[in-house]
PDB file of C-alpha atoms in Angstrom:
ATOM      1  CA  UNK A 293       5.488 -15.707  22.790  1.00  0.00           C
ATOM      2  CA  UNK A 294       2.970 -18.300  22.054  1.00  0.00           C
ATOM      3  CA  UNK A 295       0.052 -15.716  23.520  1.00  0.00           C
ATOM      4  CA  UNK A 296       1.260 -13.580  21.290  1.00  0.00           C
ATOM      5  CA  UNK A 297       1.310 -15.355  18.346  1.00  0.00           C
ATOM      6  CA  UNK A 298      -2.162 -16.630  19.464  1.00  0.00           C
ATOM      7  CA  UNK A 299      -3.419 -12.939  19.884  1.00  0.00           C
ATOM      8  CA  UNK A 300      -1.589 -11.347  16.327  1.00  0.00           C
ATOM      9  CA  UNK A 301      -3.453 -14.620  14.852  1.00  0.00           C
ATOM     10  CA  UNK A 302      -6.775 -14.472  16.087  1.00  0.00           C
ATOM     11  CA  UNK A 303      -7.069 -10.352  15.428  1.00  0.00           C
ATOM     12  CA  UNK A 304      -5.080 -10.195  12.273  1.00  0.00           C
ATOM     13  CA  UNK A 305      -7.512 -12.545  10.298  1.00  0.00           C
ATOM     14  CA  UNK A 306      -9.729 -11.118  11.415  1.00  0.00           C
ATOM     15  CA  UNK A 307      -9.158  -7.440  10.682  1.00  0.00           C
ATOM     16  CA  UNK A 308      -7.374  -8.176   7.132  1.00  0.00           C
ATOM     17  CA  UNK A 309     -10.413  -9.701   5.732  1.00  0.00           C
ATOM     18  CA  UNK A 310     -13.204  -7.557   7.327  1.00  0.00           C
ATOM     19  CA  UNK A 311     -11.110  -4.046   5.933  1.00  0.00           C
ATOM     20  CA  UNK A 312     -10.961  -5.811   3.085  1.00  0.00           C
ATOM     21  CA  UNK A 313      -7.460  -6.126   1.853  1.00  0.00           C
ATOM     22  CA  UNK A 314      -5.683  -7.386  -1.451  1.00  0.00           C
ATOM     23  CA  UNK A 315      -7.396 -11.495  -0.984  1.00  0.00           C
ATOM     24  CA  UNK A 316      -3.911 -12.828  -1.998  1.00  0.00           C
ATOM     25  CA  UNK A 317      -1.987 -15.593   0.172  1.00  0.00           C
ATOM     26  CA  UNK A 318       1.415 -13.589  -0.015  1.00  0.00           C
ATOM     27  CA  UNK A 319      -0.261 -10.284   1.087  1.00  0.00           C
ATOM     28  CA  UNK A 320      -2.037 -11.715   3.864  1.00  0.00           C
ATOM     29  CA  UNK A 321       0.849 -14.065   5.110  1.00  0.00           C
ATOM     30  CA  UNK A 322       3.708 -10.795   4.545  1.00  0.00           C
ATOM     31  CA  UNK A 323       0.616  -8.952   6.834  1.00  0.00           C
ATOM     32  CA  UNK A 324       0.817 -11.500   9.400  1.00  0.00           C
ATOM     33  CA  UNK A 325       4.263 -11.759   9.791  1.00  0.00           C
ATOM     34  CA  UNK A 326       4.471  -7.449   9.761  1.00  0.00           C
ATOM     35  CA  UNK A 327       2.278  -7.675  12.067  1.00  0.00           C
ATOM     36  CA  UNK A 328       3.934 -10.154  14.552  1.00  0.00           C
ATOM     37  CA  UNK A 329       7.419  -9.017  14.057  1.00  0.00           C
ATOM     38  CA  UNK A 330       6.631  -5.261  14.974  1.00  0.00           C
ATOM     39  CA  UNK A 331       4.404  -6.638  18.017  1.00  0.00           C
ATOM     40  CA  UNK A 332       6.990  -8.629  19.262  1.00  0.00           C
ATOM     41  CA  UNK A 333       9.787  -6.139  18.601  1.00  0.00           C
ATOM     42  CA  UNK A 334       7.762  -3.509  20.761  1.00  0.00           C
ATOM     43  CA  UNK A 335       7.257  -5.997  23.676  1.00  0.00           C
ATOM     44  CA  UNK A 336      10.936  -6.405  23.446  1.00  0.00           C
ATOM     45  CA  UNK A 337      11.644  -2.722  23.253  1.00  0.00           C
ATOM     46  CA  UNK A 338       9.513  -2.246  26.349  1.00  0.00           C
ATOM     47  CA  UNK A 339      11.494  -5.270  28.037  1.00  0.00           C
ATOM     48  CA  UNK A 340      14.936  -3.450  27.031  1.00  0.00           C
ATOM     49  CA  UNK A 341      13.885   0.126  28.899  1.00  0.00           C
ATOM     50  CA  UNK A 342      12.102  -2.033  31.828  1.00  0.00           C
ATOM     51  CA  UNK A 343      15.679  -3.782  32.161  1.00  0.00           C
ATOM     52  CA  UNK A 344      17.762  -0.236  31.939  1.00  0.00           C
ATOM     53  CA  UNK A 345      15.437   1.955  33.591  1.00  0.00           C
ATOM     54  CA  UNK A 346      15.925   2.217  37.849  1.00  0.00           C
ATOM     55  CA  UNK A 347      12.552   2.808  38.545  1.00  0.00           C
ATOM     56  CA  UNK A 348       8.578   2.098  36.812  1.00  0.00           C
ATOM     57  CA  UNK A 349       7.959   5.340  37.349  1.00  0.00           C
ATOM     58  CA  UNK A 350      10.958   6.512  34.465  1.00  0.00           C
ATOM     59  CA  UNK A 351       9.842   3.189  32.535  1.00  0.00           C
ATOM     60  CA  UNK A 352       6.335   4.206  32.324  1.00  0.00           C
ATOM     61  CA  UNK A 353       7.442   7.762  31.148  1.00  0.00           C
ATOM     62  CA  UNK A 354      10.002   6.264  29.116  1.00  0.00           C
ATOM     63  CA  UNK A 355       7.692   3.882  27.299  1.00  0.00           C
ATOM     64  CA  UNK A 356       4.993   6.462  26.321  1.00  0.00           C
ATOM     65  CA  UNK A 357       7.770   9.045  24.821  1.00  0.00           C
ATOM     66  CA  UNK A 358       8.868   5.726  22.790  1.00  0.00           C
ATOM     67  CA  UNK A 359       5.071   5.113  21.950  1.00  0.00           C
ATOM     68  CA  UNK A 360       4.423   9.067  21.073  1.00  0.00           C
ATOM     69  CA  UNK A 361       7.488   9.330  18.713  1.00  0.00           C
ATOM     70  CA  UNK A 362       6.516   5.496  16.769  1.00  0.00           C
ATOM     71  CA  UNK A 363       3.306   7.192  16.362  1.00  0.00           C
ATOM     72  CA  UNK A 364       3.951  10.403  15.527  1.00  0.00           C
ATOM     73  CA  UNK A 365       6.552   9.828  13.043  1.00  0.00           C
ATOM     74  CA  UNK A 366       5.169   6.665  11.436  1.00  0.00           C
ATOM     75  CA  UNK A 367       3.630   8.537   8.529  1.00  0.00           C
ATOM     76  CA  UNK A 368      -0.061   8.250  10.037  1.00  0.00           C
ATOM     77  CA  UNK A 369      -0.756  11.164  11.686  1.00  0.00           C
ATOM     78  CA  UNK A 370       2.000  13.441  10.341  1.00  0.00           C
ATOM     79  CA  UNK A 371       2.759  12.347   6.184  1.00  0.00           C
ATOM     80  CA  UNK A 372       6.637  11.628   5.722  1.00  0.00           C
ATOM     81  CA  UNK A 373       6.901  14.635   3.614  1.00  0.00           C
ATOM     82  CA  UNK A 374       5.731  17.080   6.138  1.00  0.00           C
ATOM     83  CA  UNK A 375       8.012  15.921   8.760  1.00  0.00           C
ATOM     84  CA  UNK A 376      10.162  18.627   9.071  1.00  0.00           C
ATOM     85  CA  UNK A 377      14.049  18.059   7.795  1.00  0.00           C
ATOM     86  CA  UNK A 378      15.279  18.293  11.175  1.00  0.00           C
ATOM     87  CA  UNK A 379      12.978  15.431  12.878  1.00  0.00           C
ATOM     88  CA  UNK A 380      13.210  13.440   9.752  1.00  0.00           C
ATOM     89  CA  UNK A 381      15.906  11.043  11.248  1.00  0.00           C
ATOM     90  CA  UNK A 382      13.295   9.475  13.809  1.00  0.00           C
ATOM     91  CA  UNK A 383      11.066   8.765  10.505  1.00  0.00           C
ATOM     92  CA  UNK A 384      13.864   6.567   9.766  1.00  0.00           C
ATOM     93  CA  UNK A 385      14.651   5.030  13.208  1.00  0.00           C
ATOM     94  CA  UNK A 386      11.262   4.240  14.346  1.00  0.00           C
ATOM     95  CA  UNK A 387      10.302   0.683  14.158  1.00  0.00           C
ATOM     96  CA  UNK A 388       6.746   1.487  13.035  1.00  0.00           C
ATOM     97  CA  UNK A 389       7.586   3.756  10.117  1.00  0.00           C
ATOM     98  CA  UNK A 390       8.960   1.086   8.289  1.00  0.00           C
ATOM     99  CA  UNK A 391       6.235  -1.397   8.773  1.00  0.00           C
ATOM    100  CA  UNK A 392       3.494   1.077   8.242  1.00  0.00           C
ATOM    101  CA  UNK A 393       5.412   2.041   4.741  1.00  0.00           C
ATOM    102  CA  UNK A 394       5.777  -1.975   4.444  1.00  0.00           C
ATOM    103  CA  UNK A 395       1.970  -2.829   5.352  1.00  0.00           C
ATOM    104  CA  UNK A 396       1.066   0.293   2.551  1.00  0.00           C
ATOM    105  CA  UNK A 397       3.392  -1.261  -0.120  1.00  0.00           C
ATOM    106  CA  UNK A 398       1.970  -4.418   0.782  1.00  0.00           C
ATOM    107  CA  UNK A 399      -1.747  -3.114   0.504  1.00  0.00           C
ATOM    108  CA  UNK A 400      -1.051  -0.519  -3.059  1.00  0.00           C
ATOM    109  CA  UNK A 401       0.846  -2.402  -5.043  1.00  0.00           C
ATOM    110  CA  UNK A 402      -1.671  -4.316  -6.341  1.00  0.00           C
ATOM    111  CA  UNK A 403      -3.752  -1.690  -7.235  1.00  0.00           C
ATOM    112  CA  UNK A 404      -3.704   0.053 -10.387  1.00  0.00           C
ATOM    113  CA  UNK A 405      -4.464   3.453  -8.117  1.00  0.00           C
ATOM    114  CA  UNK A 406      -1.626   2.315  -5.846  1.00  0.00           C
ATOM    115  CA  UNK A 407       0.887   4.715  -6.920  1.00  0.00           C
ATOM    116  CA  UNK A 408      -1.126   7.853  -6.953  1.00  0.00           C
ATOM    117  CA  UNK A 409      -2.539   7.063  -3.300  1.00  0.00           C
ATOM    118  CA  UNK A 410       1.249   6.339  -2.184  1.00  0.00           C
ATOM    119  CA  UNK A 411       2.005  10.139  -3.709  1.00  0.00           C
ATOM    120  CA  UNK A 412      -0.296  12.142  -2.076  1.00  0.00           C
ATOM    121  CA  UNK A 413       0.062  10.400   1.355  1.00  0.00           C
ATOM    122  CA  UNK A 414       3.438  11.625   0.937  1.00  0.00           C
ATOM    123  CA  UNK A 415       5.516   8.181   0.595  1.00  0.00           C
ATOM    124  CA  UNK A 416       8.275   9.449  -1.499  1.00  0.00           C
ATOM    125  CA  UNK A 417      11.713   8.707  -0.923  1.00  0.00           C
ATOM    126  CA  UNK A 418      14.286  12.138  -0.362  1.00  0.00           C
ATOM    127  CA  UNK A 419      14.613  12.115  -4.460  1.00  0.00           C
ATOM    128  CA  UNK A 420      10.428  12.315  -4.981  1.00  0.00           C
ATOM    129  CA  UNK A 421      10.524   8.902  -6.519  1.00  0.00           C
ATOM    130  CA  UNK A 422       7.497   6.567  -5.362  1.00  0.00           C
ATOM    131  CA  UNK A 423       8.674   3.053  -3.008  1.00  0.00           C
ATOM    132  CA  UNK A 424       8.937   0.183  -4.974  1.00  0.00           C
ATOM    133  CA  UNK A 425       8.186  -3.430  -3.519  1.00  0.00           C
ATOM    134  CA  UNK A 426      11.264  -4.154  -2.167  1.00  0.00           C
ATOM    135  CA  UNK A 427      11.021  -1.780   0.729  1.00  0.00           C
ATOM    136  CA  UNK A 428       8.764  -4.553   1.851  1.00  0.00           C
ATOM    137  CA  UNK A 429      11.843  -6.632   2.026  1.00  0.00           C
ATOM    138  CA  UNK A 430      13.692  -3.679   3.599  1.00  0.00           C
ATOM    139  CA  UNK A 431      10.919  -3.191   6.612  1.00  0.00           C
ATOM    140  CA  UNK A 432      11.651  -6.983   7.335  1.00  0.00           C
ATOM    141  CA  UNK A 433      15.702  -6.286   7.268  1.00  0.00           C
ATOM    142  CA  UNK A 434      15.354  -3.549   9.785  1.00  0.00           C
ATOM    143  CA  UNK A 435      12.551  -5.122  11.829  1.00  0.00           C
ATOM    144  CA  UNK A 436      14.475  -7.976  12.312  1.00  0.00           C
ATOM    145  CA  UNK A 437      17.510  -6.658  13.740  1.00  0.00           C
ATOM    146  CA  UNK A 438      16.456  -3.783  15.541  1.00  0.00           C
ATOM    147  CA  UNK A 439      14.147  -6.858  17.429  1.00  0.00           C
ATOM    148  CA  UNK A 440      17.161  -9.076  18.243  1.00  0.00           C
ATOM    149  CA  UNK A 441      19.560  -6.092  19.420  1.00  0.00           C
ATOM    150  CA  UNK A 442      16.290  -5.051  21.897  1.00  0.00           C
ATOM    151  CA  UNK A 443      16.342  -8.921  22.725  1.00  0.00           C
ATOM    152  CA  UNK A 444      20.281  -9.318  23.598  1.00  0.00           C
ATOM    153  CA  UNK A 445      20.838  -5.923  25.103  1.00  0.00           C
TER     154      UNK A 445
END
């Protein structure tokens, strides 16, 4: 953990300030700590299917369908409202949905624009109503726990 906390350190300073983001000490601390939780909750994902899995072989094959569906139902690649209504339930279950929608909120709601971008990246919860802050909060609630079940199972 310290390695990793050394390595979420050195890159995330570095990367917030050379994007550019909001130059506030709450953003960029809420950024860090995003940043490590979701890092750390993947490395213990990973540990949880090494530990269940019989061989590398279905670990390996295992890890990359875990690493293809964060990905592509994070709301990078494919918006959240294109997902279609029958995949939508991994939007919600995938650890890096909610700290990509977290690192957004994060990054937009500072910005008088922030709303607008939010809308037509397609962040709208099921009733077309924009994210407020808390879901900030509300990444961190399900970050959290989804990282200690990975770590005691």
């Amino acid at each position: 953990m310290p390695q990793m906390l050394i390595d979420v350190l050195l890159f995330g300073i570095f990367v917030y300030w050379m994007v550019g983001f909001v130059p506030s000490a709450a953003s960029f601390i809420i950024y860090l700590l995003l940043f490590f939780l979701f890092t750390f909750s993947m490395g213990q994902t990973m540990g949880l299917l090494a530990s269940v899995a019989p061989t590398k072989t279905v670990v390996q094959g295992g890890g990359a369908v875990v690493l293809l569906m964060n990905v592509l139902f994070s709301g990078y690649i494919v918006a959240p409202n294109v997902i279609p209504i029958y995949w939508n339930w991994i939007y919600w279950i995938t650890p890096l949905s909610w700290i990509y929608r977290s690192l957004l909120l994060n990054e937009f709601v500072h910005r008088s624009d922030g709303q607008q971008v939010m809308e037509s990246y397609g962040f709208l919860l099921p009733n077309d109503t924009p994210y407020g802050r808390e879901w900030i909060g509300y990444g961190f609630a399900y970050i959290i726990p989804y990282t200690i079940i990975c770590l005691v199972a």
